[in-house]
Amino acid sequence: MGRDSHRLGGMGEVVIEVAEKATEQLAETVSALNRQLSSKPRALSVDELAELIESQAARLLVAYLDGAPVGMLTLVTYAIPTGVRARIEDVVVDEAARGRGVAFELTEAAVDLARRAGARTVDLTSRPEREAANRLYRRAGFDVRESVTYRRTLD
């Protein structure tokens, strides 16, 4: 994908890139964004980031606003017997850049990548209390599904 650039109505230029190389700076950026995403954030080492970037199933998309990294998401694509599917995970935009269209651009870039990978659907989850995120996903064309998500934590 490389770079995808959009002007955000006088609010600067957002550039979406698929991360292609693990660097110390990118690992620090991802770790800083993780602190805004999770109540139990983890810092990624350069080696862990390289493993993610080199994965055939995952693409790390990074958003830059006026040259500064301000957001990320991970697109996971996988084949199952009924076709290729995709999931969007770990969407986060830095608090200082929220409300400026960055998450929308990240989501649109991920959907485009999923489409090019042959995915039939793109799924994501969002907690109900994340009202702004839920409005964003509906605006981006996602429909709410009646489903129950189960999780089993592994030690």
mmCIF file of N, CA, C and O in Angstrom, residues 23-80:
data_model
loop_
_atom_site.group_PDB
_atom_site.id
_atom_site.type_symbol
_atom_site.label_atom_id
_atom_site.label_comp_id
_atom_site.label_asym_id
_atom_site.label_seq_id
_atom_site.Cartn_x
_atom_site.Cartn_y
_atom_site.Cartn_z
ATOM 1 N N THR A 23 11.468 -0.188 13.627
ATOM 2 C CA THR A 23 12.531 0.691 14.111
ATOM 3 C C THR A 23 12.265 0.998 15.582
ATOM 4 O O THR A 23 11.147 0.820 16.077
ATOM 5 N N GLU A 24 13.273 1.482 16.247
ATOM 6 C CA GLU A 24 13.112 1.879 17.646
ATOM 7 C C GLU A 24 12.060 2.970 17.762
ATOM 8 O O GLU A 24 11.214 2.947 18.661
ATOM 9 N N GLN A 25 12.088 3.932 16.850
ATOM 10 C CA GLN A 25 11.122 5.034 16.885
ATOM 11 C C GLN A 25 9.690 4.517 16.702
ATOM 12 O O GLN A 25 8.782 4.939 17.427
ATOM 13 N N LEU A 26 9.471 3.595 15.760
ATOM 14 C CA LEU A 26 8.131 3.055 15.551
ATOM 15 C C LEU A 26 7.697 2.216 16.756
ATOM 16 O O LEU A 26 6.539 2.286 17.170
ATOM 17 N N ALA A 27 8.611 1.461 17.339
ATOM 18 C CA ALA A 27 8.271 0.679 18.533
ATOM 19 C C ALA A 27 7.856 1.605 19.678
ATOM 20 O O ALA A 27 6.900 1.314 20.403
ATOM 21 N N GLU A 28 8.530 2.731 19.834
ATOM 22 C CA GLU A 28 8.163 3.707 20.865
ATOM 23 C C GLU A 28 6.795 4.317 20.568
ATOM 24 O O GLU A 28 5.985 4.517 21.481
ATOM 25 N N THR A 29 6.518 4.612 19.295
ATOM 26 C CA THR A 29 5.217 5.161 18.899
ATOM 27 C C THR A 29 4.103 4.182 19.207
ATOM 28 O O THR A 29 3.083 4.542 19.807
ATOM 29 N N VAL A 30 4.274 2.920 18.808
ATOM 30 C CA VAL A 30 3.263 1.899 19.057
ATOM 31 C C VAL A 30 3.057 1.722 20.560
ATOM 32 O O VAL A 30 1.919 1.629 21.035
ATOM 33 N N SER A 31 4.125 1.690 21.310
ATOM 34 C CA SER A 31 4.027 1.532 22.761
ATOM 35 C C SER A 31 3.296 2.708 23.394
ATOM 36 O O SER A 31 2.458 2.522 24.286
ATOM 37 N N ALA A 32 3.573 3.930 22.937
ATOM 38 C CA ALA A 32 2.888 5.116 23.472
ATOM 39 C C ALA A 32 1.398 5.070 23.142
ATOM 40 O O ALA A 32 0.556 5.387 23.984
ATOM 41 N N LEU A 33 1.054 4.670 21.927
ATOM 42 C CA LEU A 33 -0.356 4.559 21.556
ATOM 43 C C LEU A 33 -1.037 3.441 22.342
ATOM 44 O O LEU A 33 -2.200 3.579 22.734
ATOM 45 N N ASN A 34 -0.315 2.354 22.595
ATOM 46 C CA ASN A 34 -0.872 1.255 23.395
ATOM 47 C C ASN A 34 -1.291 1.734 24.783
ATOM 48 O O ASN A 34 -2.275 1.256 25.346
ATOM 49 N N ARG A 35 -0.541 2.695 25.342
ATOM 50 C CA ARG A 35 -0.879 3.223 26.672
ATOM 51 C C ARG A 35 -2.228 3.947 26.659
ATOM 52 O O ARG A 35 -2.892 4.041 27.680
ATOM 53 N N GLN A 36 -2.640 4.473 25.500
ATOM 54 C CA GLN A 36 -3.936 5.141 25.390
ATOM 55 C C GLN A 36 -5.048 4.163 25.001
ATOM 56 O O GLN A 36 -6.222 4.509 25.077
ATOM 57 N N LEU A 37 -4.669 2.967 24.617
ATOM 58 C CA LEU A 37 -5.625 1.979 24.134
ATOM 59 C C LEU A 37 -6.052 1.001 25.210
ATOM 60 O O LEU A 37 -7.208 0.595 25.279
ATOM 61 N N SER A 38 -5.134 0.626 26.057
ATOM 62 C CA SER A 38 -5.360 -0.493 26.961
ATOM 63 C C SER A 38 -5.166 -0.102 28.417
ATOM 64 O O SER A 38 -4.287 0.708 28.740
ATOM 65 N N SER A 39 -5.959 -0.733 29.274
ATOM 66 C CA SER A 39 -5.757 -0.524 30.710
ATOM 67 C C SER A 39 -4.539 -1.299 31.207
ATOM 68 O O SER A 39 -4.028 -1.038 32.280
ATOM 69 N N LYS A 40 -4.099 -2.270 30.411
ATOM 70 C CA LYS A 40 -2.891 -3.029 30.724
ATOM 71 C C LYS A 40 -1.966 -2.989 29.507
ATOM 72 O O LYS A 40 -1.750 -4.000 28.834
ATOM 73 N N PRO A 41 -1.429 -1.811 29.204
ATOM 74 C CA PRO A 41 -0.617 -1.677 27.984
ATOM 75 C C PRO A 41 0.692 -2.440 28.086
ATOM 76 O O PRO A 41 1.207 -2.685 29.173
ATOM 77 N N ARG A 42 1.180 -2.815 26.928
ATOM 78 C CA ARG A 42 2.496 -3.442 26.895
ATOM 79 C C ARG A 42 3.367 -2.694 25.912
ATOM 80 O O ARG A 42 2.906 -2.243 24.869
ATOM 81 N N ALA A 43 4.615 -2.558 26.299
ATOM 82 C CA ALA A 43 5.590 -1.939 25.408
ATOM 83 C C ALA A 43 6.108 -3.013 24.459
ATOM 84 O O ALA A 43 6.396 -4.132 24.883
ATOM 85 N N LEU A 44 6.176 -2.670 23.205
ATOM 86 C CA LEU A 44 6.697 -3.605 22.211
ATOM 87 C C LEU A 44 8.181 -3.356 21.989
ATOM 88 O O LEU A 44 8.596 -2.203 21.825
ATOM 89 N N SER A 45 8.935 -4.425 21.947
ATOM 90 C CA SER A 45 10.346 -4.306 21.576
ATOM 91 C C SER A 45 10.418 -4.207 20.050
ATOM 92 O O SER A 45 9.449 -4.505 19.345
ATOM 93 N N VAL A 46 11.549 -3.817 19.557
ATOM 94 C CA VAL A 46 11.744 -3.757 18.105
ATOM 95 C C VAL A 46 11.568 -5.153 17.507
ATOM 96 O O VAL A 46 10.967 -5.306 16.438
ATOM 97 N N ASP A 47 12.049 -6.187 18.194
ATOM 98 C CA ASP A 47 11.908 -7.557 17.689
ATOM 99 C C ASP A 47 10.446 -7.990 17.637
ATOM 100 O O ASP A 47 10.018 -8.627 16.672
ATOM 101 N N GLU A 48 9.659 -7.634 18.662
ATOM 102 C CA GLU A 48 8.237 -7.978 18.659
ATOM 103 C C GLU A 48 7.502 -7.228 17.548
ATOM 104 O O GLU A 48 6.636 -7.785 16.870
ATOM 105 N N LEU A 49 7.866 -5.980 17.365
ATOM 106 C CA LEU A 49 7.270 -5.197 16.293
ATOM 107 C C LEU A 49 7.638 -5.788 14.934
ATOM 108 O O LEU A 49 6.786 -5.888 14.043
ATOM 109 N N ALA A 50 8.889 -6.219 14.772
ATOM 110 C CA ALA A 50 9.316 -6.840 13.517
ATOM 111 C C ALA A 50 8.517 -8.107 13.231
ATOM 112 O O ALA A 50 8.111 -8.356 12.087
ATOM 113 N N GLU A 51 8.239 -8.886 14.259
ATOM 114 C CA GLU A 51 7.446 -10.100 14.089
ATOM 115 C C GLU A 51 6.038 -9.761 13.581
ATOM 116 O O GLU A 51 5.512 -10.423 12.681
ATOM 117 N N LEU A 52 5.445 -8.718 14.136
ATOM 118 C CA LEU A 52 4.128 -8.282 13.679
ATOM 119 C C LEU A 52 4.185 -7.815 12.227
ATOM 120 O O LEU A 52 3.379 -8.224 11.394
ATOM 121 N N ILE A 53 5.125 -6.964 11.914
ATOM 122 C CA ILE A 53 5.246 -6.398 10.567
ATOM 123 C C ILE A 53 5.517 -7.481 9.528
ATOM 124 O O ILE A 53 5.022 -7.413 8.407
ATOM 125 N N GLU A 54 6.292 -8.484 9.892
ATOM 126 C CA GLU A 54 6.644 -9.557 8.956
ATOM 127 C C GLU A 54 5.570 -10.631 8.839
ATOM 128 O O GLU A 54 5.646 -11.488 7.962
ATOM 129 N N SER A 55 4.550 -10.570 9.673
ATOM 130 C CA SER A 55 3.471 -11.549 9.635
ATOM 131 C C SER A 55 2.723 -11.472 8.310
ATOM 132 O O SER A 55 2.461 -10.388 7.792
ATOM 133 N N GLN A 56 2.367 -12.622 7.778
ATOM 134 C CA GLN A 56 1.570 -12.660 6.548
ATOM 135 C C GLN A 56 0.109 -12.332 6.822
ATOM 136 O O GLN A 56 -0.625 -11.974 5.915
ATOM 137 N N ALA A 57 -0.337 -12.460 8.064
ATOM 138 C CA ALA A 57 -1.748 -12.280 8.407
ATOM 139 C C ALA A 57 -2.086 -10.876 8.899
ATOM 140 O O ALA A 57 -3.255 -10.514 8.928
ATOM 141 N N ALA A 58 -1.111 -10.087 9.283
ATOM 142 C CA ALA A 58 -1.396 -8.793 9.892
ATOM 143 C C ALA A 58 -0.679 -7.661 9.170
ATOM 144 O O ALA A 58 0.440 -7.834 8.685
ATOM 145 N N ARG A 59 -1.345 -6.526 9.124
ATOM 146 C CA ARG A 59 -0.756 -5.303 8.590
ATOM 147 C C ARG A 59 -0.967 -4.215 9.628
ATOM 148 O O ARG A 59 -2.099 -3.971 10.052
ATOM 149 N N LEU A 60 0.111 -3.568 10.025
ATOM 150 C CA LEU A 60 0.039 -2.449 10.957
ATOM 151 C C LEU A 60 -0.038 -1.167 10.136
ATOM 152 O O LEU A 60 0.884 -0.852 9.387
ATOM 153 N N LEU A 61 -1.143 -0.456 10.260
ATOM 154 C CA LEU A 61 -1.319 0.815 9.579
ATOM 155 C C LEU A 61 -1.047 1.926 10.581
ATOM 156 O O LEU A 61 -1.549 1.891 11.709
ATOM 157 N N VAL A 62 -0.250 2.899 10.163
ATOM 158 C CA VAL A 62 0.116 4.016 11.032
ATOM 159 C C VAL A 62 -0.335 5.306 10.360
ATOM 160 O O VAL A 62 -0.111 5.504 9.165
ATOM 161 N N ALA A 63 -0.993 6.161 11.140
ATOM 162 C CA ALA A 63 -1.457 7.457 10.640
ATOM 163 C C ALA A 63 -0.502 8.549 11.105
ATOM 164 O O ALA A 63 -0.113 8.591 12.274
ATOM 165 N N TYR A 64 -0.152 9.416 10.166
ATOM 166 C CA TYR A 64 0.694 10.568 10.450
ATOM 167 C C TYR A 64 -0.110 11.824 10.128
ATOM 168 O O TYR A 64 -0.739 11.900 9.066
ATOM 169 N N LEU A 65 -0.119 12.774 11.028
ATOM 170 C CA LEU A 65 -0.786 14.054 10.807
ATOM 171 C C LEU A 65 0.289 15.120 10.766
ATOM 172 O O LEU A 65 1.029 15.295 11.744
ATOM 173 N N ASP A 66 0.406 15.763 9.620
ATOM 174 C CA ASP A 66 1.466 16.754 9.403
ATOM 175 C C ASP A 66 2.838 16.193 9.766
ATOM 176 O O ASP A 66 3.665 16.858 10.382
ATOM 177 N N GLY A 67 3.055 14.925 9.431
ATOM 178 C CA GLY A 67 4.351 14.278 9.616
ATOM 179 C C GLY A 67 4.565 13.589 10.948
ATOM 180 O O GLY A 67 5.519 12.842 11.116
ATOM 181 N N ALA A 68 3.680 13.820 11.917
ATOM 182 C CA ALA A 68 3.837 13.205 13.240
ATOM 183 C C ALA A 68 2.930 11.983 13.361
ATOM 184 O O ALA A 68 1.769 12.037 12.973
ATOM 185 N N PRO A 69 3.447 10.874 13.921
ATOM 186 C CA PRO A 69 2.597 9.689 14.083
ATOM 187 C C PRO A 69 1.539 9.947 15.149
ATOM 188 O O PRO A 69 1.854 10.371 16.260
ATOM 189 N N VAL A 70 0.256 9.708 14.774
ATOM 190 C CA VAL A 70 -0.837 10.018 15.702
ATOM 191 C C VAL A 70 -1.844 8.886 15.871
ATOM 192 O O VAL A 70 -2.765 9.015 16.675
ATOM 193 N N GLY A 71 -1.694 7.797 15.137
ATOM 194 C CA GLY A 71 -2.673 6.725 15.274
ATOM 195 C C GLY A 71 -2.212 5.452 14.604
ATOM 196 O O GLY A 71 -1.237 5.443 13.848
ATOM 197 N N MET A 72 -2.944 4.378 14.922
ATOM 198 C CA MET A 72 -2.617 3.085 14.321
ATOM 199 C C MET A 72 -3.830 2.171 14.390
ATOM 200 O O MET A 72 -4.768 2.408 15.145
ATOM 201 N N LEU A 73 -3.797 1.156 13.576
ATOM 202 C CA LEU A 73 -4.706 0.022 13.690
ATOM 203 C C LEU A 73 -4.013 -1.176 13.082
ATOM 204 O O LEU A 73 -3.051 -1.038 12.325
ATOM 205 N N THR A 74 -4.507 -2.347 13.431
ATOM 206 C CA THR A 74 -3.986 -3.581 12.853
ATOM 207 C C THR A 74 -5.101 -4.238 12.060
ATOM 208 O O THR A 74 -6.217 -4.393 12.561
ATOM 209 N N LEU A 75 -4.809 -4.596 10.821
ATOM 210 C CA LEU A 75 -5.732 -5.340 9.978
ATOM 211 C C LEU A 75 -5.232 -6.774 9.917
ATOM 212 O O LEU A 75 -4.084 -7.024 9.547
ATOM 213 N N VAL A 76 -6.104 -7.697 10.287
ATOM 214 C CA VAL A 76 -5.772 -9.124 10.244
ATOM 215 C C VAL A 76 -6.625 -9.757 9.153
ATOM 216 O O VAL A 76 -7.843 -9.575 9.129
ATOM 217 N N THR A 77 -6.009 -10.462 8.225
ATOM 218 C CA THR A 77 -6.742 -11.188 7.185
ATOM 219 C C THR A 77 -6.398 -12.659 7.292
ATOM 220 O O THR A 77 -5.257 -13.023 7.607
ATOM 221 N N TYR A 78 -7.397 -13.493 7.043
ATOM 222 C CA TYR A 78 -7.192 -14.933 7.176
ATOM 223 C C TYR A 78 -8.198 -15.669 6.307
ATOM 224 O O TYR A 78 -9.298 -15.182 6.052
ATOM 225 N N ALA A 79 -7.797 -16.840 5.872
ATOM 226 C CA ALA A 79 -8.668 -17.687 5.055
ATOM 227 C C ALA A 79 -9.325 -18.734 5.939
ATOM 228 O O ALA A 79 -8.687 -19.326 6.807
ATOM 229 N N ILE A 80 -10.617 -18.927 5.716
ATOM 230 C CA ILE A 80 -11.384 -19.985 6.365
ATOM 231 C C ILE A 80 -12.168 -20.691 5.252
ATOM 232 O O ILE A 80 -12.211 -20.194 4.122
#
